[in-house]
Amino acid sequence: IPVDPFDLVLFGGTGDLARRKILPGLFHRFAVGQMPQDARIICTARSAMDRAAFIELTRSSLLKFASAAKENSSALESFLQTIDYVQVDAAGQDGWDALSKALRPDMVRAFYLSVSPSLFGPIAHKLNNHGIATPQSRIVVEKPFGHDLESAKALNADLRGNFEEHQIYRIDHYLGKETVQNLMALRFANSLWEPLWNSTHVDHVQITVAESLGVEGRGEYYDRSGAMRDMVQNHLMQLLCLTAMEPPSRFTPDAVRDEKVKVIEALEPVDQSDIVRGQYRAQGEEGSYHDHSGNPQSRTESFVAIKVNIGNWRWAGTPFYLRTGKKLRARSSEIAIVFRDPPHMIFPKMEGRRGNAMIIRLQPDEGITLRNTIKEPGPGGFRLTEVSMDMTFADALDQHAEPQDAYERLIMDVIRGDQTLFMRGDEVEAAWAWADPLIEGWQDAGRTPAPYDPGGSGPEDALMLLHREGRRWREIM
Ligand code: BG6
């Protein structure tokens, strides 16, 4: 369904995210007819450049990063017609009047701030001061939303001083992933699972976001964040919320986000003994975290595993184990719902039997696996074995359906004015209020992260986090 015409102003138009994700995403939506021909994309940056030079730059980015651009040159040329370039000094005074003139009246305006978070406040302020922000305007920002609760509050105050909360779109690109949204459909559009979705039936939940790459190239940013701030406070927290939340009464932005906030507020304080931090070390040709971060003294974690308890009726007694890290065996993300054993077992114990589980695979190879126990086929006595019922979304869905990148979907939602998949200010603050004491706890105790070898599943201690409770992590594959 095409969206209404719009003016999208992309601050940081020459930056990496704009070139790799945002402009290719918009091009795809244009090529399939969702972005109308009379929409306008006004890119801004500090560089002195005329429109023709910027169009050439964009053409080369699209040919590199948008797979369809090569095959569909007429769409590419028409898309480039929608693009304009205005030189704006985001931190200074230059270019704002020119930007104002480049925009059409009475049109949905979306301001996408693909710039350093330190510029979010100043840009919001200038948009307002120069009368560029209108009631139909939206402002789009992306993480990091602060470094802790205090800075997140300050950032929210800056944004809210210039835009209403309903105009602020905070992107967590995990919410734009197809399978992450599918989690809501799985839970709230089926009747089969919800009766089992509680501590009576679920023994524990494992949420793993494993990455095979290290922090090469962005070590400076990463070293100030670590896995906790870079991944857990936002992406893993969103996965936890969608897995644990109560069914919202309606599928509306605030009904969904209210339920997510309730989950975060129900998180119990975490003991330091329930946190394992790790840092990858050098192996063979591979550099260490210290090499990649450029900080030989660094105590920042490139891996973290945490046992989280949710203090509410649905989940008391069912721990959620979160784990994420760089330089692990594979790039693989999943949520595993591990069910309790039957209350009484009439069959002989099966060596290594792992019981029922539902594994929701987020990436790659999105799909769902249901682990079941059956009788081992054949005449060899009554022995049990495991089988999996597998559903791979790519097989189940229309093969011709155009795959959508997270950014494409989210930008179209901004234009439609649908905030369901965006984080509300109080949600961000609640997540920091939970994360801050954990971080302070290990900083105060002077704890250093445990070393781990690249290509594995993180430090030994992370395995112990589950072993000591008679559980075990799923293999990272
Ligand atoms: C980003 C983090 O938000 O998410 C990166 O800053 C991380 O460190 C990335 O690599 C992971 O995203 P995805 O979509 O590749 O799982």
Coordinates of C-alpha atoms and ligand atoms in Angstrom, one line a residue:
I1 CA 0.0 0.0 0.0
P2 CA 1.6 3.3 -1.0
V3 CA 2.1 5.9 1.7
D4 CA 1.1 9.5 1.2
P5 CA 3.6 11.9 -0.3
F6 CA 6.2 13.3 2.1
D7 CA 9.3 15.4 2.5
L8 CA 12.0 13.4 4.3
V9 CA 15.0 15.3 5.5
L10 CA 18.0 13.1 6.1
F11 CA 20.6 14.7 8.4
G12 CA 23.9 13.0 7.9
G13 CA 23.0 12.3 4.3
T14 CA 26.6 11.5 3.3
G15 CA 27.2 9.2 6.3
D16 CA 27.7 5.5 6.4
L17 CA 24.2 4.5 7.7
A18 CA 22.5 6.8 5.1
R19 CA 24.6 5.2 2.2
R20 CA 24.3 1.6 3.3
K21 CA 20.9 1.4 4.8
I22 CA 18.6 4.4 4.7
L23 CA 18.9 5.4 1.0
P24 CA 18.9 1.8 -0.3
G25 CA 15.9 1.1 1.9
L26 CA 14.0 4.0 0.5
F27 CA 15.0 3.0 -3.0
H28 CA 13.5 -0.5 -2.5
R29 CA 10.2 1.0 -1.3
F30 CA 10.2 3.3 -4.3
A31 CA 11.0 0.4 -6.7
V32 CA 8.0 -1.6 -5.4
G33 CA 5.7 1.4 -5.6
Q34 CA 5.3 2.1 -1.9
M35 CA 7.1 5.4 -1.9
P36 CA 5.2 7.7 -4.2
Q37 CA 6.9 9.5 -7.1
D38 CA 6.1 12.9 -5.6
A39 CA 7.8 12.2 -2.3
R40 CA 11.0 14.2 -1.7
I41 CA 14.2 13.2 0.1
I42 CA 16.3 16.2 1.1
C43 CA 19.7 15.1 2.2
T44 CA 21.7 17.4 4.3
A45 CA 25.3 17.4 5.5
R46 CA 28.1 19.9 6.2
S47 CA 30.0 19.2 3.0
A48 CA 29.8 21.8 0.3
M49 CA 28.4 19.9 -2.7
D50 CA 25.9 20.7 -5.4
R51 CA 22.9 18.5 -6.1
A52 CA 24.5 16.9 -9.1
A53 CA 27.5 15.8 -7.1
F54 CA 25.3 14.4 -4.4
I55 CA 23.2 12.5 -6.9
E56 CA 26.4 10.9 -8.3
L57 CA 27.4 9.9 -4.8
T58 CA 24.0 8.4 -4.1
R59 CA 23.9 6.6 -7.5
S60 CA 27.2 4.8 -6.6
S61 CA 26.0 4.0 -3.1
L62 CA 22.8 2.5 -4.4
L63 CA 24.6 0.4 -7.1
K64 CA 26.7 -0.9 -4.3
F65 CA 24.2 -1.4 -1.5
A66 CA 20.8 -1.8 -3.1
S67 CA 20.7 -5.1 -5.0
A68 CA 17.7 -4.0 -7.2
A69 CA 19.4 -0.8 -8.4
K70 CA 21.5 -2.6 -11.0
E71 CA 18.6 -4.5 -12.5
N72 CA 16.2 -1.7 -12.5
S73 CA 17.9 1.3 -13.9
S74 CA 14.7 3.2 -14.8
A75 CA 13.6 3.0 -11.2
L76 CA 17.0 4.1 -10.1
E77 CA 16.9 7.2 -12.4
S78 CA 13.3 8.1 -11.2
F79 CA 14.3 7.6 -7.6
L80 CA 17.3 9.9 -8.0
Q81 CA 14.9 12.6 -9.3
T82 CA 13.3 12.6 -5.8
I83 CA 16.5 13.5 -4.1
D84 CA 17.9 17.0 -3.3
Y85 CA 20.9 18.1 -1.3
V86 CA 21.1 21.1 1.0
Q87 CA 24.3 22.0 2.9
V88 CA 23.4 22.5 6.6
D89 CA 25.7 23.0 9.5
A90 CA 23.8 21.0 12.1
A91 CA 25.7 22.5 15.0
G92 CA 25.8 26.1 13.6
Q93 CA 23.6 28.6 11.9
D94 CA 24.2 28.0 8.2
G95 CA 21.8 26.3 5.8
W96 CA 18.6 26.4 7.9
D97 CA 16.8 29.0 5.8
A98 CA 17.7 27.1 2.6
L99 CA 16.4 23.9 4.2
S100 CA 13.2 25.7 5.1
K101 CA 12.7 26.8 1.5
A102 CA 13.4 23.3 0.1
L103 CA 10.3 21.9 2.0
R104 CA 6.8 22.0 0.8
P105 CA 4.0 23.4 2.9
D106 CA 1.2 21.1 4.2
M107 CA 3.2 17.9 3.7
V108 CA 4.2 15.2 6.2
R109 CA 7.7 16.1 7.2
A110 CA 10.1 13.5 8.6
F111 CA 13.4 14.5 10.0
Y112 CA 15.8 11.6 10.2
L113 CA 18.8 12.3 12.4
S114 CA 21.5 10.0 11.2
V115 CA 24.1 11.9 13.1
S116 CA 25.9 11.8 16.4
P117 CA 23.5 11.7 19.4
S118 CA 25.2 14.9 20.7
L119 CA 23.4 16.7 17.7
F120 CA 19.9 15.3 18.4
G121 CA 19.1 18.1 20.9
P122 CA 20.6 21.0 18.8
I123 CA 19.0 19.9 15.6
A124 CA 15.6 19.4 17.3
H125 CA 15.9 22.9 18.7
K126 CA 16.9 24.5 15.4
L127 CA 14.1 22.8 13.5
N128 CA 11.7 24.3 16.0
N129 CA 13.3 27.7 16.1
H130 CA 13.4 28.2 12.4
G131 CA 9.8 27.2 12.1
I132 CA 10.7 24.1 10.1
A133 CA 9.0 21.7 12.5
T134 CA 5.2 21.7 11.8
P135 CA 2.4 19.8 13.5
Q136 CA 2.7 17.1 10.8
S137 CA 6.4 16.7 11.4
R138 CA 8.1 13.6 12.8
I139 CA 11.6 13.3 14.2
V140 CA 13.5 10.1 13.9
V141 CA 16.5 9.2 16.1
E142 CA 18.5 6.0 16.5
K143 CA 20.4 4.5 19.4
P144 CA 22.4 5.2 21.5
F145 CA 19.7 7.0 23.4
G146 CA 22.0 8.1 26.2
H147 CA 24.7 6.3 28.0
D148 CA 22.8 5.9 31.2
L149 CA 19.5 7.0 32.8
E150 CA 20.6 10.6 33.4
S151 CA 21.8 11.2 29.9
A152 CA 18.8 9.5 28.4
K153 CA 16.5 11.7 30.5
A154 CA 18.4 14.8 29.3
L155 CA 18.1 13.6 25.7
N156 CA 14.4 13.0 26.1
A157 CA 13.9 16.4 27.6
D158 CA 15.8 18.0 24.7
L159 CA 13.6 16.2 22.2
R160 CA 10.3 16.8 24.1
G161 CA 11.2 20.4 24.4
N162 CA 10.8 20.7 20.7
F163 CA 8.5 17.9 19.6
E164 CA 5.6 16.1 21.2
E165 CA 6.2 12.5 22.2
H166 CA 3.8 11.3 19.5
Q167 CA 6.1 13.0 16.9
I168 CA 9.3 11.3 18.2
Y169 CA 10.3 8.0 16.6
R170 CA 13.2 6.2 18.4
I171 CA 14.4 3.4 16.2
D172 CA 15.6 0.1 17.6
H173 CA 16.2 -1.7 14.3
Y174 CA 15.5 -5.1 16.0
L175 CA 11.8 -4.1 16.1
G176 CA 11.9 -3.8 12.3
K177 CA 13.0 -7.4 11.8
E178 CA 10.4 -9.6 10.3
T179 CA 10.8 -12.4 12.9
V180 CA 10.8 -10.1 15.8
Q181 CA 7.4 -8.8 14.7
N182 CA 6.4 -12.3 14.1
L183 CA 6.8 -13.0 17.8
M184 CA 3.8 -10.9 18.4
A185 CA 1.8 -12.7 15.8
L186 CA 2.9 -16.1 17.1
R187 CA 1.8 -15.2 20.6
F188 CA -1.3 -13.1 20.0
A189 CA -2.8 -14.5 16.8
N190 CA -2.7 -18.2 17.9
S191 CA -4.5 -19.9 20.7
L192 CA -2.1 -22.8 21.0
W193 CA 0.8 -21.3 22.8
E194 CA -0.6 -18.7 25.1
P195 CA -1.9 -21.2 27.7
L196 CA 1.6 -22.6 28.0
W197 CA 3.3 -19.2 28.1
N198 CA 3.9 -18.9 31.8
S199 CA 6.0 -20.2 34.7
T200 CA 3.7 -23.2 35.2
H201 CA 4.9 -24.6 31.9
V202 CA 8.0 -22.8 31.0
D203 CA 11.2 -23.8 32.8
H204 CA 13.3 -21.0 31.5
V205 CA 13.9 -18.8 28.4
Q206 CA 17.2 -18.3 26.6
I207 CA 17.7 -15.3 24.5
T208 CA 20.9 -15.4 22.4
V209 CA 22.2 -12.8 20.0
A210 CA 25.6 -14.1 18.8
E211 CA 27.8 -12.3 16.4
S212 CA 30.9 -13.6 14.6
L213 CA 32.4 -10.2 13.8
G214 CA 34.5 -8.3 16.3
V215 CA 34.6 -4.6 17.0
E216 CA 37.1 -3.8 14.3
G217 CA 36.6 -0.3 12.8
R218 CA 34.3 1.0 15.6
G219 CA 36.4 0.1 18.6
E220 CA 36.4 3.7 19.9
Y221 CA 32.6 3.9 20.2
Y222 CA 32.3 0.3 21.4
D223 CA 34.9 0.6 24.1
R224 CA 32.8 3.3 25.7
S225 CA 29.7 1.1 25.5
G226 CA 30.4 -2.6 25.8
A227 CA 27.9 -5.4 25.1
M228 CA 25.6 -4.3 27.9
R229 CA 25.0 -0.8 26.6
D230 CA 25.4 -1.7 22.9
M231 CA 23.0 -4.7 22.8
V232 CA 21.4 -5.6 26.1
Q233 CA 19.8 -2.4 27.2
N234 CA 18.1 -2.1 23.8
H235 CA 17.9 -5.0 21.4
L236 CA 17.9 -7.9 23.9
M237 CA 15.6 -5.9 26.2
Q238 CA 13.1 -5.6 23.3
L239 CA 13.2 -9.3 22.6
L240 CA 12.7 -10.0 26.3
C241 CA 9.7 -7.6 26.4
L242 CA 8.0 -9.1 23.4
T243 CA 8.5 -12.6 24.8
A244 CA 7.4 -11.8 28.3
M245 CA 4.7 -9.1 27.9
E246 CA 1.0 -9.6 28.6
P247 CA -1.3 -9.6 25.6
P248 CA -2.1 -5.9 24.9
S249 CA -5.8 -5.2 24.6
R250 CA -5.4 -3.6 21.2
F251 CA -2.6 -3.5 18.6
T252 CA -2.1 0.2 19.0
P253 CA 1.3 1.9 19.7
D254 CA 0.5 2.8 23.3
A255 CA -1.3 -0.4 24.2
V256 CA 1.8 -2.4 23.1
R257 CA 4.3 -0.1 24.6
D258 CA 2.5 0.1 27.9
E259 CA 2.8 -3.7 28.2
K260 CA 6.5 -3.6 27.4
V261 CA 7.2 -0.9 30.0
K262 CA 5.4 -3.1 32.6
V263 CA 7.8 -6.0 31.9
I264 CA 10.9 -3.7 32.3
E265 CA 9.5 -2.3 35.5
A266 CA 9.0 -5.9 36.8
L267 CA 12.6 -6.9 36.3
E268 CA 14.2 -7.8 39.6
P269 CA 17.6 -6.4 40.6
V270 CA 20.4 -8.6 39.3
D271 CA 23.1 -10.0 41.6
Q272 CA 26.6 -9.7 40.3
S273 CA 27.0 -13.4 40.6
D274 CA 24.3 -13.7 37.9
I275 CA 26.3 -11.7 35.4
V276 CA 29.2 -13.1 33.3
R277 CA 31.3 -10.7 31.2
G278 CA 33.9 -11.6 28.7
Q279 CA 36.4 -10.1 26.3
Y280 CA 37.8 -11.9 23.3
R281 CA 41.5 -12.5 23.2
A282 CA 43.9 -12.9 20.3
Q283 CA 44.1 -16.3 18.5
G284 CA 46.1 -17.2 15.5
E285 CA 45.8 -14.4 13.0
E286 CA 42.9 -12.8 14.9
G287 CA 43.5 -9.7 16.9
S288 CA 42.3 -9.4 20.5
Y289 CA 39.6 -7.0 21.8
H290 CA 42.4 -4.9 23.1
D291 CA 43.9 -4.5 19.6
H292 CA 40.5 -3.8 18.0
S293 CA 39.4 -1.3 20.6
G294 CA 42.9 0.4 20.6
N295 CA 42.8 0.4 24.4
P296 CA 45.2 -2.1 25.9
Q297 CA 43.8 -1.5 29.4
S298 CA 40.2 -1.9 28.4
R299 CA 37.9 -3.6 30.9
T300 CA 34.9 -3.3 28.5
E301 CA 33.0 -6.5 27.8
S302 CA 32.5 -7.8 24.3
F303 CA 30.3 -10.6 25.7
V304 CA 27.8 -10.7 28.5
A305 CA 25.4 -13.3 29.9
I306 CA 22.8 -12.4 32.5
K307 CA 20.2 -14.3 34.5
V308 CA 17.2 -12.1 34.7
N309 CA 14.1 -12.7 36.9
I310 CA 10.8 -11.1 36.2
G311 CA 8.9 -10.4 39.3
N312 CA 5.3 -10.8 38.2
W313 CA 2.6 -13.5 38.3
R314 CA 3.3 -14.9 34.9
W315 CA 7.0 -15.3 35.2
A316 CA 8.0 -15.7 38.9
G317 CA 10.2 -18.8 39.1
T318 CA 11.1 -18.8 35.3
P319 CA 14.5 -17.2 34.7
F320 CA 15.3 -15.5 31.4
Y321 CA 19.0 -16.0 30.4
L322 CA 20.3 -13.3 28.1
R323 CA 23.5 -13.7 26.2
T324 CA 25.2 -11.7 23.5
G325 CA 28.8 -11.3 22.3
K326 CA 31.2 -10.5 19.5
K327 CA 33.6 -13.0 17.8
L328 CA 31.5 -16.0 18.7
R329 CA 31.1 -19.2 16.6
A330 CA 28.4 -17.9 14.4
R331 CA 26.1 -15.0 13.6
S332 CA 22.9 -16.5 15.1
S333 CA 20.1 -15.1 17.1
E334 CA 17.3 -17.0 18.7
I335 CA 14.8 -17.1 21.6
A336 CA 14.4 -20.6 23.1
I337 CA 11.4 -21.3 25.3
V338 CA 12.3 -24.4 27.3
F339 CA 9.3 -26.2 28.8
R340 CA 9.2 -28.1 32.0
D341 CA 9.4 -31.9 32.1
P342 CA 6.2 -33.9 32.4
P343 CA 5.2 -34.1 36.0
H344 CA 5.5 -37.9 36.1
M345 CA 7.7 -39.9 33.7
I346 CA 6.5 -43.4 32.9
F347 CA 9.2 -44.1 30.3
P348 CA 12.9 -45.0 31.0
K349 CA 15.1 -42.0 31.3
M350 CA 16.7 -41.1 28.0
E351 CA 20.3 -40.1 28.1
G352 CA 20.7 -36.4 27.2
R353 CA 16.9 -35.9 26.8
R354 CA 16.3 -32.2 26.6
G355 CA 12.5 -32.1 26.7
N356 CA 10.2 -29.8 24.8
A357 CA 11.3 -26.4 23.6
M358 CA 10.2 -23.9 21.1
I359 CA 13.1 -22.2 19.3
I360 CA 12.3 -19.0 17.5
R361 CA 15.2 -18.3 15.1
L362 CA 15.6 -14.6 14.4
Q363 CA 18.6 -14.7 12.1
P364 CA 19.8 -16.2 9.9
D365 CA 17.3 -18.7 8.5
E366 CA 14.3 -17.3 10.3
G367 CA 11.8 -19.8 11.5
I368 CA 10.5 -21.8 14.4
T369 CA 11.5 -25.2 15.6
L370 CA 9.5 -27.3 18.1
R371 CA 11.5 -29.9 19.9
N372 CA 9.5 -33.0 20.7
T373 CA 10.1 -36.4 22.2
I374 CA 8.9 -39.5 20.4
K375 CA 9.4 -43.2 20.5
E376 CA 12.5 -44.3 18.6
P377 CA 11.1 -46.0 15.5
G378 CA 11.7 -49.8 15.1
P379 CA 11.5 -52.9 17.2
G380 CA 14.4 -52.1 19.7
G381 CA 12.2 -51.8 22.8
F382 CA 10.5 -48.6 24.0
R383 CA 13.2 -46.0 23.7
L384 CA 12.7 -42.3 23.4
T385 CA 14.3 -40.0 20.9
E386 CA 14.0 -36.3 19.9
V387 CA 12.6 -35.0 16.7
S388 CA 12.1 -31.4 15.6
M389 CA 9.2 -29.9 13.8
D390 CA 10.7 -27.2 11.7
M391 CA 9.2 -24.3 10.0
T392 CA 11.4 -22.1 8.0
F393 CA 9.6 -18.8 7.2
A394 CA 11.3 -18.6 3.7
D395 CA 9.6 -21.9 2.8
A396 CA 6.3 -21.1 4.3
L397 CA 5.9 -17.7 2.9
D398 CA 5.3 -16.4 -0.6
Q399 CA 8.6 -16.9 -2.4
H400 CA 8.0 -13.8 -4.5
A401 CA 7.3 -11.6 -1.5
E402 CA 9.8 -8.7 -1.6
P403 CA 12.1 -9.1 1.5
Q404 CA 12.1 -5.9 3.5
D405 CA 15.0 -4.6 5.5
A406 CA 14.3 -3.4 9.0
Y407 CA 14.9 0.2 8.0
E408 CA 12.6 0.1 5.0
R409 CA 9.7 -1.0 7.2
L410 CA 10.4 1.4 10.0
I411 CA 10.8 4.5 7.7
M412 CA 7.4 3.7 6.0
D413 CA 5.9 3.4 9.5
V414 CA 7.2 6.9 10.3
I415 CA 5.5 8.3 7.2
R416 CA 2.3 6.4 8.1
G417 CA 2.5 7.8 11.7
D418 CA 2.5 4.4 13.3
Q419 CA 4.7 4.3 16.5
T420 CA 4.1 0.7 17.4
L421 CA 7.6 -0.4 16.5
F422 CA 9.4 2.5 18.0
M423 CA 10.5 3.0 21.6
R424 CA 8.7 5.4 23.8
G425 CA 10.7 7.7 26.0
D426 CA 9.6 6.1 29.3
E427 CA 10.6 2.7 27.9
V428 CA 14.1 3.8 27.2
E429 CA 14.4 5.3 30.6
A430 CA 13.0 2.2 32.3
A431 CA 15.6 0.1 30.5
W432 CA 18.4 2.3 31.7
A433 CA 17.0 2.4 35.2
W434 CA 17.4 -1.4 35.1
A435 CA 20.8 -1.5 33.4
D436 CA 22.6 1.3 35.3
P437 CA 23.0 -0.5 38.7
L438 CA 24.3 -3.7 37.0
I439 CA 27.0 -1.6 35.2
E440 CA 27.8 0.3 38.4
G441 CA 28.0 -2.9 40.3
W442 CA 30.8 -4.4 38.2
Q443 CA 32.6 -1.1 38.0
D444 CA 32.5 -0.6 41.7
A445 CA 33.8 -4.1 42.3
G446 CA 36.5 -3.5 39.7
R447 CA 35.6 -6.7 38.0
T448 CA 37.5 -7.5 34.8
P449 CA 35.9 -9.5 32.0
A450 CA 36.9 -13.1 31.6
P451 CA 38.9 -13.8 28.4
Y452 CA 37.4 -16.1 25.7
D453 CA 38.7 -17.5 22.4
P454 CA 37.2 -16.1 19.2
G455 CA 35.0 -18.7 17.4
G456 CA 33.5 -20.3 20.5
S457 CA 30.6 -19.6 22.7
G458 CA 32.1 -17.2 25.2
P459 CA 33.8 -17.6 28.5
E460 CA 33.5 -20.9 30.6
D461 CA 31.7 -19.0 33.3
A462 CA 28.8 -18.3 31.1
L463 CA 28.2 -22.0 30.7
M464 CA 28.3 -22.3 34.5
L465 CA 25.6 -19.7 34.8
L466 CA 23.2 -22.4 33.6
H467 CA 25.1 -25.6 34.6
R468 CA 24.9 -24.7 38.3
E469 CA 21.1 -24.8 38.0
G470 CA 21.0 -28.1 36.0
R471 CA 20.4 -26.3 32.7
R472 CA 22.4 -25.7 29.6
W473 CA 22.7 -23.2 26.9
R474 CA 21.8 -24.2 23.4
E475 CA 24.8 -24.5 21.1
I476 CA 25.6 -21.4 19.0
M477 CA 25.5 -22.7 15.5
Ligands
BG6_1 C1 23.9 -2.6 16.6 C2 25.1 -2.7 17.4 O1 22.9 -1.8 17.2 O2 23.4 -3.9 16.3 C3 26.2 -3.5 16.8 O3 25.6 -1.4 17.7 C4 25.6 -4.9 16.4 O4 27.3 -3.7 17.6 C5 24.3 -4.7 15.6 O5 26.6 -5.5 15.6 C6 23.7 -6.0 15.4 O6 22.6 -5.9 14.5 P1 22.2 -7.1 13.5 O7 21.0 -6.6 12.8 O8 23.3 -7.4 12.6 O9 21.9 -8.3 14.4

